[in-house]
Amino acid sequence: MIRRAQPEDRAAVEAIVRDAYAIYIERIGKPPGPMLDDYAALIADGAVNVLEEAGGTMAAIIVLLRKPDHLLLDNIAVRPDRQGSGLGRRLIAFAEAEARRLGHAELRLYTHETMTENIALYTRLGFVETGRGREAGYDHVFMTKRLR
């Protein structure tokens, strides 16, 4: 089940993000941006959704930010022990449905250029690279997916 995160979910959300992104610290040379986000504020803004499995175990999270002309998939994180089980794809499908529900024809995201496995996944799911650039001290690849 995918549901909106509540304030009492903050610690679990932060743990999933920390655990999912820890492998990239050495690759990037510093903590990835999602590890530095203010999840209390994002949850309060209604930007965080969590994916719970049977028994109520939180397995993954997604952060979606409304923009005037698109929905930004700001962060997606899956617990390491649940990676490779299709949860990320399920959350991306959720993001696409949310973008459509909000009347947007486009879903955008960005990822660090060294997260090549993520770039490959997003490409397989229909995202196309629209540019590269340095933002907030990180080298990003920007991608978009037109929705029908």
mmCIF file of N, CA and C in Angstrom:
data_model
loop_
_atom_site.group_PDB
_atom_site.id
_atom_site.type_symbol
_atom_site.label_atom_id
_atom_site.label_comp_id
_atom_site.label_asym_id
_atom_site.label_seq_id
_atom_site.Cartn_x
_atom_site.Cartn_y
_atom_site.Cartn_z
ATOM 1 N N MET A 1 0.840 -1.172 0.000
ATOM 2 C CA MET A 1 0.000 0.000 0.000
ATOM 3 C C MET A 1 0.895 1.249 0.000
ATOM 4 N N ILE A 2 0.519 2.206 -0.826
ATOM 5 C CA ILE A 2 1.222 3.489 -0.850
ATOM 6 C C ILE A 2 0.309 4.502 -0.174
ATOM 7 N N ARG A 3 0.866 5.219 0.779
ATOM 8 C CA ARG A 3 0.084 6.210 1.515
ATOM 9 C C ARG A 3 0.934 7.439 1.804
ATOM 10 N N ARG A 4 0.267 8.519 2.128
ATOM 11 C CA ARG A 4 0.945 9.758 2.492
ATOM 12 C C ARG A 4 1.663 9.554 3.819
ATOM 13 N N ALA A 5 2.898 10.015 3.914
ATOM 14 C CA ALA A 5 3.661 9.915 5.168
ATOM 15 C C ALA A 5 3.059 10.842 6.214
ATOM 16 N N GLN A 6 3.128 10.400 7.458
ATOM 17 C CA GLN A 6 2.643 11.165 8.599
ATOM 18 C C GLN A 6 3.843 11.584 9.450
ATOM 19 N N PRO A 7 3.683 12.603 10.291
ATOM 20 C CA PRO A 7 4.816 13.042 11.119
ATOM 21 C C PRO A 7 5.483 11.911 11.897
ATOM 22 N N GLU A 8 4.715 10.957 12.368
ATOM 23 C CA GLU A 8 5.298 9.853 13.141
ATOM 24 C C GLU A 8 6.122 8.886 12.276
ATOM 25 N N ASP A 9 6.082 9.058 10.952
ATOM 26 C CA ASP A 9 6.874 8.222 10.037
ATOM 27 C C ASP A 9 8.282 8.770 9.805
ATOM 28 N N ARG A 10 8.548 9.975 10.292
ATOM 29 C CA ARG A 10 9.806 10.659 9.947
ATOM 30 C C ARG A 10 11.043 9.808 10.192
ATOM 31 N N ALA A 11 11.175 9.210 11.348
ATOM 32 C CA ALA A 11 12.383 8.427 11.658
ATOM 33 C C ALA A 11 12.540 7.252 10.692
ATOM 34 N N ALA A 12 11.449 6.583 10.370
ATOM 35 C CA ALA A 12 11.523 5.449 9.441
ATOM 36 C C ALA A 12 11.873 5.927 8.033
ATOM 37 N N VAL A 13 11.298 7.057 7.618
ATOM 38 C CA VAL A 13 11.616 7.630 6.308
ATOM 39 C C VAL A 13 13.102 7.968 6.246
ATOM 40 N N GLU A 14 13.604 8.645 7.258
ATOM 41 C CA GLU A 14 15.020 9.016 7.277
ATOM 42 C C GLU A 14 15.918 7.789 7.275
ATOM 43 N N ALA A 15 15.531 6.725 7.968
ATOM 44 C CA ALA A 15 16.333 5.498 7.998
ATOM 45 C C ALA A 15 16.386 4.852 6.618
ATOM 46 N N ILE A 16 15.263 4.816 5.920
ATOM 47 C CA ILE A 16 15.251 4.236 4.573
ATOM 48 C C ILE A 16 16.148 5.043 3.648
ATOM 49 N N VAL A 17 16.044 6.363 3.710
ATOM 50 C CA VAL A 17 16.882 7.217 2.862
ATOM 51 C C VAL A 17 18.354 7.003 3.197
ATOM 52 N N ARG A 18 18.673 7.023 4.474
ATOM 53 C CA ARG A 18 20.072 6.833 4.900
ATOM 54 C C ARG A 18 20.616 5.492 4.394
ATOM 55 N N ASP A 19 19.865 4.445 4.596
ATOM 56 C CA ASP A 19 20.328 3.115 4.213
ATOM 57 C C ASP A 19 20.413 2.943 2.695
ATOM 58 N N ALA A 20 19.457 3.513 1.971
ATOM 59 C CA ALA A 20 19.438 3.373 0.514
ATOM 60 C C ALA A 20 20.558 4.157 -0.160
ATOM 61 N N TYR A 21 20.903 5.311 0.396
ATOM 62 C CA TYR A 21 21.892 6.174 -0.245
ATOM 63 C C TYR A 21 23.312 6.015 0.302
ATOM 64 N N ALA A 22 23.487 5.282 1.367
ATOM 65 C CA ALA A 22 24.818 5.155 1.988
ATOM 66 C C ALA A 22 25.870 4.636 1.012
ATOM 67 N N ILE A 23 25.477 3.751 0.101
ATOM 68 C CA ILE A 23 26.452 3.186 -0.842
ATOM 69 C C ILE A 23 27.031 4.224 -1.788
ATOM 70 N N TYR A 24 26.370 5.371 -1.920
ATOM 71 C CA TYR A 24 26.827 6.391 -2.857
ATOM 72 C C TYR A 24 27.781 7.403 -2.242
ATOM 73 N N ILE A 25 27.933 7.395 -0.930
ATOM 74 C CA ILE A 25 28.783 8.400 -0.286
ATOM 75 C C ILE A 25 30.205 8.323 -0.827
ATOM 76 N N GLU A 26 30.762 7.137 -0.887
ATOM 77 C CA GLU A 26 32.138 6.993 -1.378
ATOM 78 C C GLU A 26 32.227 7.359 -2.861
ATOM 79 N N ARG A 27 31.244 6.939 -3.634
ATOM 80 C CA ARG A 27 31.241 7.204 -5.069
ATOM 81 C C ARG A 27 31.189 8.704 -5.367
ATOM 82 N N ILE A 28 30.367 9.437 -4.616
ATOM 83 C CA ILE A 28 30.200 10.873 -4.845
ATOM 84 C C ILE A 28 31.248 11.683 -4.087
ATOM 85 N N GLY A 29 31.693 11.152 -2.959
ATOM 86 C CA GLY A 29 32.664 11.865 -2.138
ATOM 87 C C GLY A 29 32.033 12.662 -1.012
ATOM 88 N N LYS A 30 30.734 12.550 -0.872
ATOM 89 C CA LYS A 30 29.989 13.229 0.194
ATOM 90 C C LYS A 30 28.583 12.629 0.214
ATOM 91 N N PRO A 31 27.818 12.913 1.260
ATOM 92 C CA PRO A 31 26.450 12.374 1.297
ATOM 93 C C PRO A 31 25.616 12.910 0.133
ATOM 94 N N PRO A 32 24.884 12.038 -0.541
ATOM 95 C CA PRO A 32 23.986 12.505 -1.595
ATOM 96 C C PRO A 32 22.950 13.480 -1.032
ATOM 97 N N GLY A 33 22.461 14.369 -1.864
ATOM 98 C CA GLY A 33 21.509 15.382 -1.459
ATOM 99 C C GLY A 33 20.320 14.867 -0.655
ATOM 100 N N PRO A 34 19.688 13.750 -1.062
ATOM 101 C CA PRO A 34 18.531 13.277 -0.298
ATOM 102 C C PRO A 34 18.839 12.953 1.164
ATOM 103 N N MET A 35 20.074 12.678 1.481
ATOM 104 C CA MET A 35 20.434 12.390 2.870
ATOM 105 C C MET A 35 20.431 13.661 3.721
ATOM 106 N N LEU A 36 20.416 14.815 3.072
ATOM 107 C CA LEU A 36 20.483 16.092 3.777
ATOM 108 C C LEU A 36 19.136 16.807 3.870
ATOM 109 N N ASP A 37 18.104 16.230 3.245
ATOM 110 C CA ASP A 37 16.799 16.890 3.207
ATOM 111 C C ASP A 37 16.130 16.931 4.576
ATOM 112 N N ASP A 38 15.239 17.892 4.744
ATOM 113 C CA ASP A 38 14.463 18.068 5.972
ATOM 114 C C ASP A 38 13.149 17.289 5.815
ATOM 115 N N TYR A 39 13.136 16.055 6.279
ATOM 116 C CA TYR A 39 11.971 15.200 6.073
ATOM 117 C C TYR A 39 10.780 15.610 6.935
ATOM 118 N N ALA A 40 11.015 16.232 8.054
ATOM 119 C CA ALA A 40 9.887 16.736 8.841
ATOM 120 C C ALA A 40 9.117 17.765 8.013
ATOM 121 N N ALA A 41 9.822 18.671 7.367
ATOM 122 C CA ALA A 41 9.178 19.700 6.546
ATOM 123 C C ALA A 41 8.528 19.091 5.307
ATOM 124 N N LEU A 42 9.218 18.167 4.650
ATOM 125 C CA LEU A 42 8.659 17.534 3.451
ATOM 126 C C LEU A 42 7.389 16.750 3.779
ATOM 127 N N ILE A 43 7.394 16.061 4.912
ATOM 128 C CA ILE A 43 6.202 15.325 5.340
ATOM 129 C C ILE A 43 5.083 16.304 5.653
ATOM 130 N N ALA A 44 5.395 17.375 6.357
ATOM 131 C CA ALA A 44 4.384 18.384 6.686
ATOM 132 C C ALA A 44 3.777 19.006 5.428
ATOM 133 N N ASP A 45 4.577 19.124 4.376
ATOM 134 C CA ASP A 45 4.103 19.685 3.111
ATOM 135 C C ASP A 45 3.317 18.678 2.271
ATOM 136 N N GLY A 46 3.256 17.430 2.721
ATOM 137 C CA GLY A 46 2.534 16.395 1.977
ATOM 138 C C GLY A 46 3.287 15.863 0.779
ATOM 139 N N ALA A 47 4.604 16.051 0.757
ATOM 140 C CA ALA A 47 5.409 15.657 -0.398
ATOM 141 C C ALA A 47 5.924 14.222 -0.332
ATOM 142 N N VAL A 48 5.806 13.575 0.822
ATOM 143 C CA VAL A 48 6.381 12.242 1.003
ATOM 144 C C VAL A 48 5.270 11.201 1.066
ATOM 145 N N ASN A 49 5.455 10.137 0.284
ATOM 146 C CA ASN A 49 4.585 8.974 0.356
ATOM 147 C C ASN A 49 5.450 7.778 0.706
ATOM 148 N N VAL A 50 4.860 6.828 1.412
ATOM 149 C CA VAL A 50 5.583 5.630 1.819
ATOM 150 C C VAL A 50 4.894 4.409 1.238
ATOM 151 N N LEU A 51 5.689 3.398 0.959
ATOM 152 C CA LEU A 51 5.168 2.128 0.485
ATOM 153 C C LEU A 51 5.302 1.138 1.635
ATOM 154 N N GLU A 52 4.169 0.651 2.088
ATOM 155 C CA GLU A 52 4.149 -0.334 3.165
ATOM 156 C C GLU A 52 3.813 -1.696 2.588
ATOM 157 N N GLU A 53 4.489 -2.684 3.088
ATOM 158 C CA GLU A 53 4.210 -4.052 2.695
ATOM 159 C C GLU A 53 3.303 -4.700 3.736
ATOM 160 N N ALA A 54 2.953 -5.954 3.500
ATOM 161 C CA ALA A 54 2.096 -6.679 4.434
ATOM 162 C C ALA A 54 2.664 -6.571 5.842
ATOM 163 N N GLY A 55 1.800 -6.376 6.798
ATOM 164 C CA GLY A 55 2.234 -6.229 8.175
ATOM 165 C C GLY A 55 2.606 -4.813 8.541
ATOM 166 N N GLY A 56 2.506 -3.883 7.578
ATOM 167 C CA GLY A 56 2.786 -2.483 7.862
ATOM 168 C C GLY A 56 4.254 -2.107 7.831
ATOM 169 N N THR A 57 5.117 -2.984 7.340
ATOM 170 C CA THR A 57 6.537 -2.682 7.259
ATOM 171 C C THR A 57 6.791 -1.688 6.132
ATOM 172 N N MET A 58 7.435 -0.575 6.461
ATOM 173 C CA MET A 58 7.756 0.434 5.461
ATOM 174 C C MET A 58 8.984 -0.036 4.683
ATOM 175 N N ALA A 59 8.816 -0.124 3.354
ATOM 176 C CA ALA A 59 9.888 -0.651 2.519
ATOM 177 C C ALA A 59 10.513 0.386 1.602
ATOM 178 N N ALA A 60 9.785 1.480 1.320
ATOM 179 C CA ALA A 60 10.294 2.462 0.372
ATOM 180 C C ALA A 60 9.553 3.780 0.554
ATOM 181 N N ILE A 61 10.163 4.830 0.015
ATOM 182 C CA ILE A 61 9.547 6.162 0.072
ATOM 183 C C ILE A 61 9.727 6.863 -1.268
ATOM 184 N N ILE A 62 8.866 7.844 -1.493
ATOM 185 C CA ILE A 62 8.995 8.691 -2.679
ATOM 186 C C ILE A 62 8.647 10.118 -2.275
ATOM 187 N N VAL A 63 9.412 11.069 -2.798
ATOM 188 C CA VAL A 63 9.168 12.490 -2.560
ATOM 189 C C VAL A 63 8.793 13.114 -3.897
ATOM 190 N N LEU A 64 7.591 13.677 -3.950
ATOM 191 C CA LEU A 64 7.085 14.315 -5.163
ATOM 192 C C LEU A 64 6.824 15.786 -4.881
ATOM 193 N N LEU A 65 7.366 16.642 -5.731
ATOM 194 C CA LEU A 65 7.200 18.082 -5.562
ATOM 195 C C LEU A 65 6.406 18.653 -6.721
ATOM 196 N N ARG A 66 5.327 19.356 -6.395
ATOM 197 C CA ARG A 66 4.491 19.982 -7.412
ATOM 198 C C ARG A 66 5.190 21.214 -7.969
ATOM 199 N N LYS A 67 5.235 21.287 -9.273
ATOM 200 C CA LYS A 67 5.754 22.454 -9.980
ATOM 201 C C LYS A 67 4.639 22.965 -10.885
ATOM 202 N N PRO A 68 4.743 24.206 -11.373
ATOM 203 C CA PRO A 68 3.636 24.743 -12.179
ATOM 204 C C PRO A 68 3.292 23.909 -13.416
ATOM 205 N N ASP A 69 4.301 23.365 -14.090
ATOM 206 C CA ASP A 69 4.038 22.664 -15.347
ATOM 207 C C ASP A 69 4.436 21.194 -15.350
ATOM 208 N N HIS A 70 4.839 20.661 -14.196
ATOM 209 C CA HIS A 70 5.228 19.252 -14.132
ATOM 210 C C HIS A 70 5.248 18.797 -12.673
ATOM 211 N N LEU A 71 5.415 17.503 -12.497
ATOM 212 C CA LEU A 71 5.631 16.936 -11.170
ATOM 213 C C LEU A 71 7.090 16.494 -11.115
ATOM 214 N N LEU A 72 7.786 16.870 -10.053
ATOM 215 C CA LEU A 72 9.188 16.513 -9.889
ATOM 216 C C LEU A 72 9.308 15.323 -8.958
ATOM 217 N N LEU A 73 9.876 14.250 -9.469
ATOM 218 C CA LEU A 73 10.201 13.096 -8.648
ATOM 219 C C LEU A 73 11.534 13.441 -7.990
ATOM 220 N N ASP A 74 11.458 13.975 -6.786
ATOM 221 C CA ASP A 74 12.630 14.523 -6.107
ATOM 222 C C ASP A 74 13.491 13.442 -5.467
ATOM 223 N N ASN A 75 12.865 12.356 -5.023
ATOM 224 C CA ASN A 75 13.621 11.311 -4.332
ATOM 225 C C ASN A 75 12.793 10.040 -4.325
ATOM 226 N N ILE A 76 13.478 8.953 -4.530
ATOM 227 C CA ILE A 76 12.886 7.632 -4.376
ATOM 228 C C ILE A 76 13.942 6.783 -3.679
ATOM 229 N N ALA A 77 13.541 6.098 -2.631
ATOM 230 C CA ALA A 77 14.489 5.289 -1.866
ATOM 231 C C ALA A 77 13.807 3.997 -1.438
ATOM 232 N N VAL A 78 14.517 2.891 -1.647
ATOM 233 C CA VAL A 78 14.025 1.567 -1.283
ATOM 234 C C VAL A 78 15.014 0.951 -0.306
ATOM 235 N N ARG A 79 14.481 0.359 0.763
ATOM 236 C CA ARG A 79 15.356 -0.311 1.730
ATOM 237 C C ARG A 79 16.269 -1.289 0.988
ATOM 238 N N PRO A 80 17.552 -1.338 1.338
ATOM 239 C CA PRO A 80 18.481 -2.212 0.623
ATOM 240 C C PRO A 80 18.030 -3.677 0.551
ATOM 241 N N ASP A 81 17.409 -4.183 1.597
ATOM 242 C CA ASP A 81 16.991 -5.592 1.577
ATOM 243 C C ASP A 81 15.766 -5.829 0.688
ATOM 244 N N ARG A 82 15.153 -4.767 0.161
ATOM 245 C CA ARG A 82 13.984 -4.880 -0.728
ATOM 246 C C ARG A 82 14.288 -4.383 -2.139
ATOM 247 N N GLN A 83 15.528 -3.909 -2.369
ATOM 248 C CA GLN A 83 15.897 -3.445 -3.697
ATOM 249 C C GLN A 83 15.901 -4.612 -4.669
ATOM 250 N N GLY A 84 15.523 -4.329 -5.905
ATOM 251 C CA GLY A 84 15.476 -5.363 -6.931
ATOM 252 C C GLY A 84 14.176 -6.153 -6.949
ATOM 253 N N SER A 85 13.215 -5.753 -6.133
ATOM 254 C CA SER A 85 11.949 -6.490 -6.060
ATOM 255 C C SER A 85 10.800 -5.759 -6.757
ATOM 256 N N GLY A 86 11.100 -4.688 -7.492
ATOM 257 C CA GLY A 86 10.077 -3.978 -8.242
ATOM 258 C C GLY A 86 9.413 -2.829 -7.511
ATOM 259 N N LEU A 87 9.846 -2.552 -6.275
ATOM 260 C CA LEU A 87 9.205 -1.478 -5.516
ATOM 261 C C LEU A 87 9.487 -0.101 -6.123
ATOM 262 N N GLY A 88 10.701 0.096 -6.615
ATOM 263 C CA GLY A 88 11.040 1.369 -7.262
ATOM 264 C C GLY A 88 10.172 1.609 -8.486
ATOM 265 N N ARG A 89 9.985 0.578 -9.300
ATOM 266 C CA ARG A 89 9.126 0.693 -10.487
ATOM 267 C C ARG A 89 7.687 1.005 -10.068
ATOM 268 N N ARG A 90 7.250 0.366 -9.000
ATOM 269 C CA ARG A 90 5.890 0.607 -8.506
ATOM 270 C C ARG A 90 5.721 2.066 -8.074
ATOM 271 N N LEU A 91 6.742 2.602 -7.395
ATOM 272 C CA LEU A 91 6.669 4.002 -6.967
ATOM 273 C C LEU A 91 6.738 4.968 -8.148
ATOM 274 N N ILE A 92 7.493 4.629 -9.164
ATOM 275 C CA ILE A 92 7.548 5.485 -10.350
ATOM 276 C C ILE A 92 6.195 5.470 -11.059
ATOM 277 N N ALA A 93 5.550 4.316 -11.134
ATOM 278 C CA ALA A 93 4.200 4.244 -11.713
ATOM 279 C C ALA A 93 3.231 5.103 -10.889
ATOM 280 N N PHE A 94 3.396 5.081 -9.569
ATOM 281 C CA PHE A 94 2.587 5.931 -8.693
ATOM 282 C C PHE A 94 2.823 7.402 -9.022
ATOM 283 N N ALA A 95 4.088 7.781 -9.217
ATOM 284 C CA ALA A 95 4.418 9.173 -9.542
ATOM 285 C C ALA A 95 3.785 9.586 -10.870
ATOM 286 N N GLU A 96 3.825 8.700 -11.849
ATOM 287 C CA GLU A 96 3.205 8.995 -13.140
ATOM 288 C C GLU A 96 1.695 9.204 -12.974
ATOM 289 N N ALA A 97 1.062 8.348 -12.194
ATOM 290 C CA ALA A 97 -0.385 8.478 -11.955
ATOM 291 C C ALA A 97 -0.699 9.785 -11.222
ATOM 292 N N GLU A 98 0.144 10.145 -10.253
ATOM 293 C CA GLU A 98 -0.058 11.401 -9.526
ATOM 294 C C GLU A 98 0.086 12.597 -10.461
ATOM 295 N N ALA A 99 1.075 12.556 -11.346
ATOM 296 C CA ALA A 99 1.263 13.659 -12.297
ATOM 297 C C ALA A 99 0.025 13.803 -13.174
ATOM 298 N N ARG A 100 -0.482 12.687 -13.666
ATOM 299 C CA ARG A 100 -1.696 12.732 -14.495
ATOM 300 C C ARG A 100 -2.877 13.277 -13.688
ATOM 301 N N ARG A 101 -3.025 12.799 -12.457
ATOM 302 C CA ARG A 101 -4.127 13.241 -11.603
ATOM 303 C C ARG A 101 -4.097 14.751 -11.405
ATOM 304 N N LEU A 102 -2.878 15.298 -11.317
ATOM 305 C CA LEU A 102 -2.709 16.738 -11.116
ATOM 306 C C LEU A 102 -2.791 17.526 -12.422
ATOM 307 N N GLY A 103 -2.991 16.821 -13.533
ATOM 308 C CA GLY A 103 -3.136 17.490 -14.816
ATOM 309 C C GLY A 103 -1.841 17.779 -15.542
ATOM 310 N N HIS A 104 -0.751 17.145 -15.118
ATOM 311 C CA HIS A 104 0.550 17.362 -15.767
ATOM 312 C C HIS A 104 0.791 16.311 -16.842
ATOM 313 N N ALA A 105 1.438 16.727 -17.893
ATOM 314 C CA ALA A 105 1.786 15.827 -18.984
ATOM 315 C C ALA A 105 3.249 15.416 -18.920
ATOM 316 N N GLU A 106 3.924 15.784 -17.815
ATOM 317 C CA GLU A 106 5.355 15.520 -17.728
ATOM 318 C C GLU A 106 5.767 15.211 -16.287
ATOM 319 N N LEU A 107 6.612 14.209 -16.159
ATOM 320 C CA LEU A 107 7.238 13.858 -14.884
ATOM 321 C C LEU A 107 8.731 14.074 -15.072
ATOM 322 N N ARG A 108 9.341 14.826 -14.171
ATOM 323 C CA ARG A 108 10.781 15.099 -14.268
ATOM 324 C C ARG A 108 11.491 14.545 -13.045
ATOM 325 N N LEU A 109 12.786 14.324 -13.217
ATOM 326 C CA LEU A 109 13.640 13.909 -12.115
ATOM 327 C C LEU A 109 15.069 14.304 -12.423
ATOM 328 N N TYR A 110 15.902 14.176 -11.420
ATOM 329 C CA TYR A 110 17.338 14.345 -11.614
ATOM 330 C C TYR A 110 18.026 13.351 -10.700
ATOM 331 N N THR A 111 19.223 12.974 -11.094
ATOM 332 C CA THR A 111 20.006 12.050 -10.288
ATOM 333 C C THR A 111 21.469 12.415 -10.457
ATOM 334 N N HIS A 112 22.285 11.952 -9.544
ATOM 335 C CA HIS A 112 23.713 12.245 -9.654
ATOM 336 C C HIS A 112 24.292 11.471 -10.825
ATOM 337 N N GLU A 113 25.206 12.096 -11.551
ATOM 338 C CA GLU A 113 25.747 11.458 -12.752
ATOM 339 C C GLU A 113 26.493 10.153 -12.467
ATOM 340 N N THR A 114 26.948 9.935 -11.234
ATOM 341 C CA THR A 114 27.637 8.675 -10.922
ATOM 342 C C THR A 114 26.670 7.547 -10.570
ATOM 343 N N MET A 115 25.384 7.856 -10.451
ATOM 344 C CA MET A 115 24.382 6.829 -10.144
ATOM 345 C C MET A 115 23.900 6.203 -11.450
ATOM 346 N N THR A 116 24.839 5.583 -12.137
ATOM 347 C CA THR A 116 24.591 5.085 -13.488
ATOM 348 C C THR A 116 23.504 4.010 -13.526
ATOM 349 N N GLU A 117 23.379 3.210 -12.477
ATOM 350 C CA GLU A 117 22.340 2.179 -12.468
ATOM 351 C C GLU A 117 20.960 2.814 -12.416
ATOM 352 N N ASN A 118 20.833 3.958 -11.736
ATOM 353 C CA ASN A 118 19.563 4.670 -11.705
ATOM 354 C C ASN A 118 19.244 5.287 -13.063
ATOM 355 N N ILE A 119 20.244 5.869 -13.686
ATOM 356 C CA ILE A 119 20.050 6.455 -15.011
ATOM 357 C C ILE A 119 19.592 5.381 -15.989
ATOM 358 N N ALA A 120 20.200 4.207 -15.926
ATOM 359 C CA ALA A 120 19.813 3.102 -16.810
ATOM 360 C C ALA A 120 18.365 2.671 -16.542
ATOM 361 N N LEU A 121 17.983 2.577 -15.275
ATOM 362 C CA LEU A 121 16.613 2.196 -14.935
ATOM 363 C C LEU A 121 15.628 3.232 -15.469
ATOM 364 N N TYR A 122 15.893 4.492 -15.211
ATOM 365 C CA TYR A 122 14.982 5.540 -15.662
ATOM 366 C C TYR A 122 14.852 5.524 -17.188
ATOM 367 N N THR A 123 15.948 5.281 -17.878
ATOM 368 C CA THR A 123 15.911 5.199 -19.338
ATOM 369 C C THR A 123 15.026 4.036 -19.783
ATOM 370 N N ARG A 124 15.179 2.889 -19.138
ATOM 371 C CA ARG A 124 14.335 1.728 -19.468
ATOM 372 C C ARG A 124 12.857 2.017 -19.225
ATOM 373 N N LEU A 125 12.563 2.893 -18.274
ATOM 374 C CA LEU A 125 11.181 3.217 -17.937
ATOM 375 C C LEU A 125 10.619 4.379 -18.770
ATOM 376 N N GLY A 126 11.380 4.816 -19.767
ATOM 377 C CA GLY A 126 10.866 5.813 -20.693
ATOM 378 C C GLY A 126 11.303 7.243 -20.456
ATOM 379 N N PHE A 127 12.181 7.475 -19.482
ATOM 380 C CA PHE A 127 12.697 8.822 -19.264
ATOM 381 C C PHE A 127 13.805 9.097 -20.273
ATOM 382 N N VAL A 128 13.921 10.360 -20.676
ATOM 383 C CA VAL A 128 14.999 10.768 -21.570
ATOM 384 C C VAL A 128 15.812 11.865 -20.904
ATOM 385 N N GLU A 129 17.097 11.825 -21.153
ATOM 386 C CA GLU A 129 17.980 12.843 -20.588
ATOM 387 C C GLU A 129 17.738 14.167 -21.300
ATOM 388 N N THR A 130 17.598 15.228 -20.500
ATOM 389 C CA THR A 130 17.376 16.556 -21.070
ATOM 390 C C THR A 130 18.548 17.500 -20.826
ATOM 391 N N GLY A 131 19.495 17.071 -20.012
ATOM 392 C CA GLY A 131 20.650 17.917 -19.766
ATOM 393 C C GLY A 131 21.448 17.449 -18.569
ATOM 394 N N ARG A 132 22.586 18.078 -18.411
ATOM 395 C CA ARG A 132 23.460 17.822 -17.270
ATOM 396 C C ARG A 132 23.907 19.165 -16.728
ATOM 397 N N GLY A 133 24.161 19.189 -15.433
ATOM 398 C CA GLY A 133 24.626 20.434 -14.850
ATOM 399 C C GLY A 133 24.950 20.270 -13.381
ATOM 400 N N ARG A 134 25.638 21.254 -12.869
ATOM 401 C CA ARG A 134 26.028 21.262 -11.462
ATOM 402 C C ARG A 134 25.038 22.121 -10.699
ATOM 403 N N GLU A 135 24.483 21.549 -9.641
ATOM 404 C CA GLU A 135 23.488 22.251 -8.843
ATOM 405 C C GLU A 135 23.712 21.898 -7.383
ATOM 406 N N ALA A 136 23.801 22.906 -6.543
ATOM 407 C CA ALA A 136 24.001 22.709 -5.100
ATOM 408 C C ALA A 136 25.217 21.830 -4.800
ATOM 409 N N GLY A 137 26.241 21.929 -5.647
ATOM 410 C CA GLY A 137 27.466 21.188 -5.421
ATOM 411 C C GLY A 137 27.444 19.747 -5.914
ATOM 412 N N TYR A 138 26.418 19.368 -6.665
ATOM 413 C CA TYR A 138 26.291 18.001 -7.185
ATOM 414 C C TYR A 138 26.181 18.037 -8.705
ATOM 415 N N ASP A 139 26.777 17.033 -9.354
ATOM 416 C CA ASP A 139 26.716 16.908 -10.810
ATOM 417 C C ASP A 139 25.507 16.054 -11.175
ATOM 418 N N HIS A 140 24.489 16.712 -11.712
ATOM 419 C CA HIS A 140 23.212 16.053 -11.968
ATOM 420 C C HIS A 140 22.995 15.724 -13.440
ATOM 421 N N VAL A 141 22.208 14.680 -13.647
ATOM 422 C CA VAL A 141 21.637 14.347 -14.937
ATOM 423 C C VAL A 141 20.147 14.617 -14.799
ATOM 424 N N PHE A 142 19.603 15.452 -15.667
ATOM 425 C CA PHE A 142 18.183 15.805 -15.627
ATOM 426 C C PHE A 142 17.454 14.975 -16.673
ATOM 427 N N MET A 143 16.296 14.441 -16.262
ATOM 428 C CA MET A 143 15.542 13.547 -17.150
ATOM 429 C C MET A 143 14.059 13.913 -17.078
ATOM 430 N N THR A 144 13.343 13.550 -18.142
ATOM 431 C CA THR A 144 11.912 13.805 -18.177
ATOM 432 C C THR A 144 11.198 12.654 -18.872
ATOM 433 N N LYS A 145 9.938 12.524 -18.549
ATOM 434 C CA LYS A 145 9.083 11.541 -19.211
ATOM 435 C C LYS A 145 7.761 12.215 -19.541
ATOM 436 N N ARG A 146 7.428 12.228 -20.818
ATOM 437 C CA ARG A 146 6.137 12.734 -21.264
ATOM 438 C C ARG A 146 5.082 11.671 -20.945
ATOM 439 N N LEU A 147 3.980 12.115 -20.406
ATOM 440 C CA LEU A 147 2.910 11.205 -20.041
ATOM 441 C C LEU A 147 1.751 11.339 -21.014
ATOM 442 N N ARG A 148 1.094 10.232 -21.269
ATOM 443 C CA ARG A 148 -0.036 10.257 -22.206
ATOM 444 C C ARG A 148 -1.331 10.191 -21.476
#
